[in-house]
Coordinates of C-alpha atoms in Angstrom, one line a residue:
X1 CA 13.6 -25.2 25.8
X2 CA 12.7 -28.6 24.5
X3 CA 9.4 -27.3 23.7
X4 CA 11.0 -24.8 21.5
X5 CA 12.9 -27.1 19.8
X6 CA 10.1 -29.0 18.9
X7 CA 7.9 -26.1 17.6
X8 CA 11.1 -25.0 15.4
X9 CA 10.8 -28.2 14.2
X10 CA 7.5 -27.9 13.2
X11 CA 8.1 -24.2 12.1
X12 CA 10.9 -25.7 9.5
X13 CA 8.3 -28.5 8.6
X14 CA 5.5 -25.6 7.7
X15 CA 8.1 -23.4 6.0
X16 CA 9.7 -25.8 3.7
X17 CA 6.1 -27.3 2.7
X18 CA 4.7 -23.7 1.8
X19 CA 7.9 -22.6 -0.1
X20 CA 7.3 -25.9 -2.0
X21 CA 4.1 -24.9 -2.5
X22 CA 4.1 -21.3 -3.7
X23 CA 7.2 -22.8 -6.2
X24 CA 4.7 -25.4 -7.5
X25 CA 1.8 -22.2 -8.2
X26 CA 4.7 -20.5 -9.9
X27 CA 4.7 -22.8 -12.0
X28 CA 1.3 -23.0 -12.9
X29 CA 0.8 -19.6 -13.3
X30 CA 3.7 -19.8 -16.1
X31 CA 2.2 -23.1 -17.4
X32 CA -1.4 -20.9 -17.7
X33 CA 0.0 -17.6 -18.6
X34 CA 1.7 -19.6 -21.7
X35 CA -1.6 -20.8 -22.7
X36 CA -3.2 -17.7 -22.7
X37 CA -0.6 -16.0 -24.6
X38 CA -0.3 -18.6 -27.7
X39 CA -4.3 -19.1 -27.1
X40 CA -4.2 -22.1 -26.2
X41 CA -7.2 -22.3 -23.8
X42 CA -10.1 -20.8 -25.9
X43 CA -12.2 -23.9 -25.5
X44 CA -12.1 -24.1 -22.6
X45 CA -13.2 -20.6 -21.6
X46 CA -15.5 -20.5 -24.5
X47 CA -17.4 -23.8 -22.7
X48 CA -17.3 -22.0 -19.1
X49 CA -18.9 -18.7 -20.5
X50 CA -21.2 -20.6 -22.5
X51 CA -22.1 -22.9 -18.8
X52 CA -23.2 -19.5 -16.9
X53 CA -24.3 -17.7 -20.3
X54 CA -27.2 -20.7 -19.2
X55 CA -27.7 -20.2 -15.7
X56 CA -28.4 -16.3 -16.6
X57 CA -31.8 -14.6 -14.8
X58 CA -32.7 -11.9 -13.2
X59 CA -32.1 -12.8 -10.0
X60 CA -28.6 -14.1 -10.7
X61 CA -28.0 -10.5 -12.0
X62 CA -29.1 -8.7 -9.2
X63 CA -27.4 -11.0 -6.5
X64 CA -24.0 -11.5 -8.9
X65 CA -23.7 -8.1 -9.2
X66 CA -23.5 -7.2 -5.8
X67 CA -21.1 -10.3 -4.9
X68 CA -18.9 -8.4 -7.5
X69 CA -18.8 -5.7 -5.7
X70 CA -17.5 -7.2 -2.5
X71 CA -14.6 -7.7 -4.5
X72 CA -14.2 -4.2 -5.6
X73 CA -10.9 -1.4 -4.6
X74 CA -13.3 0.5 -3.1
X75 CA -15.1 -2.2 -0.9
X76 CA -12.2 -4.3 0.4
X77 CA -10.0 -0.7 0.8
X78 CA -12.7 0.4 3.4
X79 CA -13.0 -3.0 5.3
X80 CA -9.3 -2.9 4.9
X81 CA -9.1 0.0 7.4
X82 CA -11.4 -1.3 9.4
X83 CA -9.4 -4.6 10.0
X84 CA -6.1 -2.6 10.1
X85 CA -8.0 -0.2 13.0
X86 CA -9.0 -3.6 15.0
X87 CA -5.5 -5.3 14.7
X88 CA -3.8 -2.0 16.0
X89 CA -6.2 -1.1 18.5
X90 CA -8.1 -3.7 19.5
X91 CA -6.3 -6.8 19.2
X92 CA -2.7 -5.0 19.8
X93 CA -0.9 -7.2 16.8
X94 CA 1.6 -5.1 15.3
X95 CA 3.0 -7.8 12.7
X96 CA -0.5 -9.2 11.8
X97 CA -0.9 -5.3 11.6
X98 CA 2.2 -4.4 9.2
X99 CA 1.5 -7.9 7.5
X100 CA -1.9 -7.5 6.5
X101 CA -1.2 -4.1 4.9
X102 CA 1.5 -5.8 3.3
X103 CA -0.4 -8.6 1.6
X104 CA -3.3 -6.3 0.7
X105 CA -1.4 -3.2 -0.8
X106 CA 1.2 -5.7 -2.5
X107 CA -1.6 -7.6 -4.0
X108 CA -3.0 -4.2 -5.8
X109 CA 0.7 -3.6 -7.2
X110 CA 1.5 -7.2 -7.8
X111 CA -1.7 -7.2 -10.2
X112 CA -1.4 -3.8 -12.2
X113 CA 2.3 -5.5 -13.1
X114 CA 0.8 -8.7 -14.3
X115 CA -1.2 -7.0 -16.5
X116 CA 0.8 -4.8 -17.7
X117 CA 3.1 -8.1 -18.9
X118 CA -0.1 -9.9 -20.3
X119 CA -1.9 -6.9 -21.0
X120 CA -4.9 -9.5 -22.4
X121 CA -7.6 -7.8 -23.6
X122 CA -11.5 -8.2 -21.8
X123 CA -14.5 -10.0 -23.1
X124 CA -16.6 -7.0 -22.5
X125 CA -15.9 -3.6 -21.0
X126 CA -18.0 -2.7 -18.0
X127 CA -17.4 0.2 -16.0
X128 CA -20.2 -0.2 -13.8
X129 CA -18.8 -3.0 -12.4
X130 CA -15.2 -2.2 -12.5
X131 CA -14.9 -3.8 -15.8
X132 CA -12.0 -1.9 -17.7
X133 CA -8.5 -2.3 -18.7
X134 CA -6.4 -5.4 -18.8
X135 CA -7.9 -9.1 -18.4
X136 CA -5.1 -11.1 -16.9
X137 CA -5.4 -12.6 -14.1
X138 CA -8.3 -11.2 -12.5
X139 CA -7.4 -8.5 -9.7
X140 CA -11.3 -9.3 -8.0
X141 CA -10.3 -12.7 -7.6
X142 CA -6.5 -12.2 -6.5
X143 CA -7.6 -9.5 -4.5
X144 CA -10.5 -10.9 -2.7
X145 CA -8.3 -14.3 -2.3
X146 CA -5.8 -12.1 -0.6
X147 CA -8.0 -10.1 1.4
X148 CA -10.5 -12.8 3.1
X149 CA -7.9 -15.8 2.5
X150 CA -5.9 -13.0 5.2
X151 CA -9.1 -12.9 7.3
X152 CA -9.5 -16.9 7.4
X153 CA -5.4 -17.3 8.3
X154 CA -6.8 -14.6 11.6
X155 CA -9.7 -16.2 12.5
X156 CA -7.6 -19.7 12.6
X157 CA -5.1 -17.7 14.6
X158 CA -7.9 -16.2 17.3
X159 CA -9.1 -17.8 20.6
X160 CA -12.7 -18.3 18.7
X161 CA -14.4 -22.1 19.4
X162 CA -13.6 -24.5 16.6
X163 CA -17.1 -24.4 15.1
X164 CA -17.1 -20.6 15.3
X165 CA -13.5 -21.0 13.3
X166 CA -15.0 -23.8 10.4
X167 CA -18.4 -22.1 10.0
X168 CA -16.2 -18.4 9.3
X169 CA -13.4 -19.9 6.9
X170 CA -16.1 -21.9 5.2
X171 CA -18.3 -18.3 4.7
X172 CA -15.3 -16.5 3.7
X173 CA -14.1 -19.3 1.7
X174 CA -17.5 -19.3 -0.5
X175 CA -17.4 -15.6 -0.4
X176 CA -13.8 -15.9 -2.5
X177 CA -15.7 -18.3 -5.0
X178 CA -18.4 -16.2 -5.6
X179 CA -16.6 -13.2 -6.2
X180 CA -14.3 -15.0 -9.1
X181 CA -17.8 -16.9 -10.5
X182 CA -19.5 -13.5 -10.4
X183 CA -16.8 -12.0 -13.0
X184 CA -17.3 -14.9 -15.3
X185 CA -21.4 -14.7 -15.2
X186 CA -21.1 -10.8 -15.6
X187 CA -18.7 -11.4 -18.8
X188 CA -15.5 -9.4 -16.9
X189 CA -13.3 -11.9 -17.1
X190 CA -12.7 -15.6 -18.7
X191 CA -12.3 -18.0 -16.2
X192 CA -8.9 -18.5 -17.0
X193 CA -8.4 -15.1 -15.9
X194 CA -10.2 -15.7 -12.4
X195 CA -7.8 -19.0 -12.1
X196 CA -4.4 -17.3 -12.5
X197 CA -6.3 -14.6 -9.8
X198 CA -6.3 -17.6 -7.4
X199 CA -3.1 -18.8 -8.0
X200 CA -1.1 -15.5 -8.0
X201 CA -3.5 -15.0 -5.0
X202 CA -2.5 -17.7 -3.4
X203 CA 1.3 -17.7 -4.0
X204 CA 1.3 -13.8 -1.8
X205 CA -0.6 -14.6 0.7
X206 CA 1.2 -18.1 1.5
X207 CA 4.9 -16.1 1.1
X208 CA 3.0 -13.2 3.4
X209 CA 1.7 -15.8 5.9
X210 CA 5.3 -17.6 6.0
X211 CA 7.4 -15.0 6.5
X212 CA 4.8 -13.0 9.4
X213 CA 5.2 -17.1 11.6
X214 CA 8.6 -17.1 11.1
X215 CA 8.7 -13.7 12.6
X216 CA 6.7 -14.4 15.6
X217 CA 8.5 -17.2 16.2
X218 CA 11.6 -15.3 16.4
X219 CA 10.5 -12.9 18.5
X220 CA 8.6 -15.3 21.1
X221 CA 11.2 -18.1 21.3
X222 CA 14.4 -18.2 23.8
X223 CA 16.6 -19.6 21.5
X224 CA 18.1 -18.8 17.4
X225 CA 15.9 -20.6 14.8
X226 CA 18.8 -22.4 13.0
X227 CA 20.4 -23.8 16.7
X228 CA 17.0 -25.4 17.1
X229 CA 17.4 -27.2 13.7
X230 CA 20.8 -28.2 14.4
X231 CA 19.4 -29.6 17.3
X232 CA 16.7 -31.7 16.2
X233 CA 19.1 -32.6 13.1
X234 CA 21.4 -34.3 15.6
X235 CA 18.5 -35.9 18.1
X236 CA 17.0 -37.6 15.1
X237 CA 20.0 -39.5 14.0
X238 CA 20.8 -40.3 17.8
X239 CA 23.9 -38.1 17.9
X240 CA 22.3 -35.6 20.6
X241 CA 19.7 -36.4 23.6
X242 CA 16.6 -34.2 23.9
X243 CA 17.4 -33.1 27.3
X244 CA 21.1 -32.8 27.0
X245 CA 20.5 -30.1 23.4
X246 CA 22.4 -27.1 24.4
X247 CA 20.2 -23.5 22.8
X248 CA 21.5 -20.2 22.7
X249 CA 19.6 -17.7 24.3
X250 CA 18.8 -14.4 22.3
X251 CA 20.7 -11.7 23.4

C-alpha cells in the first residue's frame, strides 16, 4: 500500500506539472494567434521562407515531398489502423486503444475548428500535396505531432531496451520536424503556421496522455487517488507515519 501511495504521489507530481504545462501552450498559442491576426509576424516568416527558398534543389524536392506526405490524412489514417489493430489484438491495451483513437480523431476535428476561427489564407495552393484551404496552424504538423508524439509516449511505455526506446523517440522525433520543415520548403504553410501546429499539438496530446495515466492508475491501484494524497499531505508535515497511513480499498 505504501508503494501506492508513493506512486500517487508521483502521479499528482506528473499531473499538476503537465496541466501547468498545456496552460502555459495555451497561452502561446493565443500570444501567436494574435500576431498572426494583426500581422504582426511577417518578418519573421518572410526571413524563414526566404532561408529554405535557398536551400531549394532537386533533391530536396524529391525527398521533401515525400516527408510531406507522411504527414498526410491518408498516410497517418492507414498506419492509424494498423496501430489501433496492434493495441487491440496484439498488445491487448484497451485504454491506449480507446486513447489513441481519441488523440488522433480529436486532432483532425480540433484542427478544421482552428481554421475555421483563423481561417488565414495559404502562401500557395497545392493540391498535390494536400495544399488547400485554410493556413492556420498547420494540420501536417499538429497531426503528425499527435500521431508519432502518441507512438514515442508507447514505445516509452513498452518492455523495449533503453537504447531501442532513445534510438525510436529520437527517429520519430526527427520524423515530426521534417514533416513541419517540409511544409515550409514546399511553400504550404508559413512557419508560424507549422509552430502553432506544434503547440496545439502538443497541448492534446499532453491532456490525452494525462488523463489515459490517471486512468490506469485508477484502475491498477488498491486504494482512491485523493486518500493517497491526503495521505502523503499528512506524512510530509509529520502529522501521519508511512506505515501507520490508513487507504481505502476500492470497492
Amino acid at each position: 500500500m505504501e508503494a501506492d501511495i508513493k506512486k500517487a504521489g508521483f502521479l499528482s507530481i506528473v499531473l499538476i506539472i503537465g496541466l501547468r504545462i498545456a496552460l502555459l501552450l495555451i497561452w502561446l498559442f493565443s500570444q501567436l494567434a494574435e500576431n498572426v491576426l494583426e500581422d504582426r509576424l511577417e518578418r519573421f516568416d518572410s526571413s524563414a521562407i526566404g532561408f529554405f527558398e535557398t536551400l531549394q534543389t532537386s533533391t530536396l524536392d524529391v525527398i521533401y515531398t515525400s516527408v510531406t506526405h507522411m504527414g498526410s490524412v491518408w498516410f497517418v489514417a492507414c498506419l492509424s489502423a494498423a496501430v489501433i489493430l496492434f493495441l487491440w489484438f496484439k498488445a491487448r491495451d484497451k485504454w491506449a486503444t480507446l486513447f489513441f483513437i481519441i488523440a488522433v480523431s480529436g486532432t483532425g476535428a480540433l484542427t478544421w475548428l482552428l481554421k475555421q476561427i483563423y481561417e488565414r489564407g495559404r502562401p500557395s495552393i497545392n493540391e498535390a500535396i494536400d495544399a488547400i484551404g485554410f493556413s492556420f496552424p498547420s494540420g501536417h504538423s499538429m497531426g503528425s505531432l499527435v500521431f508519432y508524439g502518441f507512438l514515442i509516449y508507447l514505445v516509452t511505455r513498452s518492455r523495449q531496451n533503453k537504447v531501442i526506446k532513445i534510438s525510436l523517440s529520437i527517429v520519430l522525433g526527427l520524423l515530426i520536424l521534417l514533416i513541419g520543415t517540409s511544409r515550409i520548403y514546399l511553400g504550404a504553410h508559413f512557419p508560424s503556421d507549422i509552430i502553432a501546429g506544434y503547440i496545439a499539438g502538443t497541448i492534446w496530446l499532453t491532456l490525452c496522455i494525462l488523463v489515459l495515466e490517471w486512468i490506469r492508475w485508477q484502475r491498477s491501484s488498491q486504494i482512491h487517488f485523493g486518500h493517497a494524497l491526503q495521505n502523503i499531505f499528512l506524512s510530509s508535515y509529520g502529522l501521519l507515519k508511512p506505515h501507520d497511513a490508513k487507504v481505502i480499498h476500492e470497492p
